[in-house]
């Protein structure tokens, strides 16, 4: 009988450990395309007037308002060319037009949208993203990549169980057909961050970030906090005028793990994190820089700041991948210390001067040291 009880106890214990492991490493509740997020399910032919969608609910899974076009990739009338690398179709938002979808969410959880958006005319165009009572305007007149449009992330915290996601063109152009092109839309629930043993930096390897499209990726642009207060890169703040780029190991070379950050806007791109420290105590900040094996070339320099200390790290890139690690000591002057990184120079690809790029940052660590 005692043997039976022991076996039963071991079985219960094993199931508890199994549950604990699954709970701590569970996959995100949402991580993938929205319903018809790639727009491959089109309107019925009777609900199309050339390319213009007729009817509020004619585009499956979406609600539209105003002049919304259902377009295909390739050459267009008027000499335009629409690059749609993640599929065959996209939605174009005309003057004051919008497209929306309602999702189920968990109140209090943070979500990040990933979407491909680009301008289609020469005029200044803006894409406004709204969700859960928050909105941000994307000034998409600056193109960071020339091979298929740019991909952006926008984060929000759910305040209701049902959240309406809206993409809107708030502008009024002389040509009513001009407006941003929306290619694909995905969403990901951002799981709570945990400290890694021996490192005071949260998400120092950038392993937790927005959804990355699997079939094609030019990286995901992370908006500055002036456009997106809730960061799509948990633990970090993009506190500059230009976005930073989130890159993955499937489409780029990263120094370690599955993801890293590319500083694509020179001195106008900076990322930061505030960590807990003990005043007058010594710490060491270490990090890795390199290039993403994407043709980004010439002399690179990343500047790092912590408390009153700074370090400039040079890296000679030929655009074929590689990295180096640097570190320095700093003394905390308060119970909070801000870590900041930015690129000292502006860079473009070796054979494509219209494609912005920059040094890669990864594996950021801070730990206490003795004198």
JSON list of C-alpha atoms in Angstrom, two decimals, residues 78 101 112 123 137 139 142 154-155 192-193 199 202 228 261 265 275 326 342:
[
{"chain": "A", "resi": 78, "resn": "UNK", "atom": "CA", "xyz": [-0.73, 56.14, -64.24]},
{"chain": "A", "resi": 101, "resn": "UNK", "atom": "CA", "xyz": [-11.58, 44.72, -37.44]},
{"chain": "A", "resi": 112, "resn": "UNK", "atom": "CA", "xyz": [1.57, 44.44, -30.74]},
{"chain": "A", "resi": 123, "resn": "UNK", "atom": "CA", "xyz": [2.56, 63.49, -51.76]},
{"chain": "A", "resi": 137, "resn": "UNK", "atom": "CA", "xyz": [0.21, 58.63, -36.78]},
{"chain": "A", "resi": 139, "resn": "UNK", "atom": "CA", "xyz": [4.63, 59.56, -41.28]},
{"chain": "A", "resi": 142, "resn": "UNK", "atom": "CA", "xyz": [10.16, 58.18, -45.49]},
{"chain": "A", "resi": 154, "resn": "UNK", "atom": "CA", "xyz": [2.22, 49.43, -33.00]},
{"chain": "A", "resi": 155, "resn": "UNK", "atom": "CA", "xyz": [1.52, 48.33, -29.42]},
{"chain": "A", "resi": 192, "resn": "UNK", "atom": "CA", "xyz": [5.20, 39.58, -19.15]},
{"chain": "A", "resi": 193, "resn": "UNK", "atom": "CA", "xyz": [8.96, 40.09, -18.87]},
{"chain": "A", "resi": 199, "resn": "UNK", "atom": "CA", "xyz": [21.48, 40.37, -15.78]},
{"chain": "A", "resi": 202, "resn": "UNK", "atom": "CA", "xyz": [15.10, 43.05, -19.16]},
{"chain": "A", "resi": 228, "resn": "UNK", "atom": "CA", "xyz": [3.55, 54.87, -29.72]},
{"chain": "A", "resi": 261, "resn": "UNK", "atom": "CA", "xyz": [17.93, 45.60, -33.11]},
{"chain": "A", "resi": 265, "resn": "UNK", "atom": "CA", "xyz": [18.33, 56.26, -38.36]},
{"chain": "A", "resi": 275, "resn": "UNK", "atom": "CA", "xyz": [17.23, 49.64, -14.77]},
{"chain": "A", "resi": 326, "resn": "UNK", "atom": "CA", "xyz": [32.35, 45.71, -25.87]},
{"chain": "A", "resi": 342, "resn": "UNK", "atom": "CA", "xyz": [22.48, 55.10, -30.73]}
]
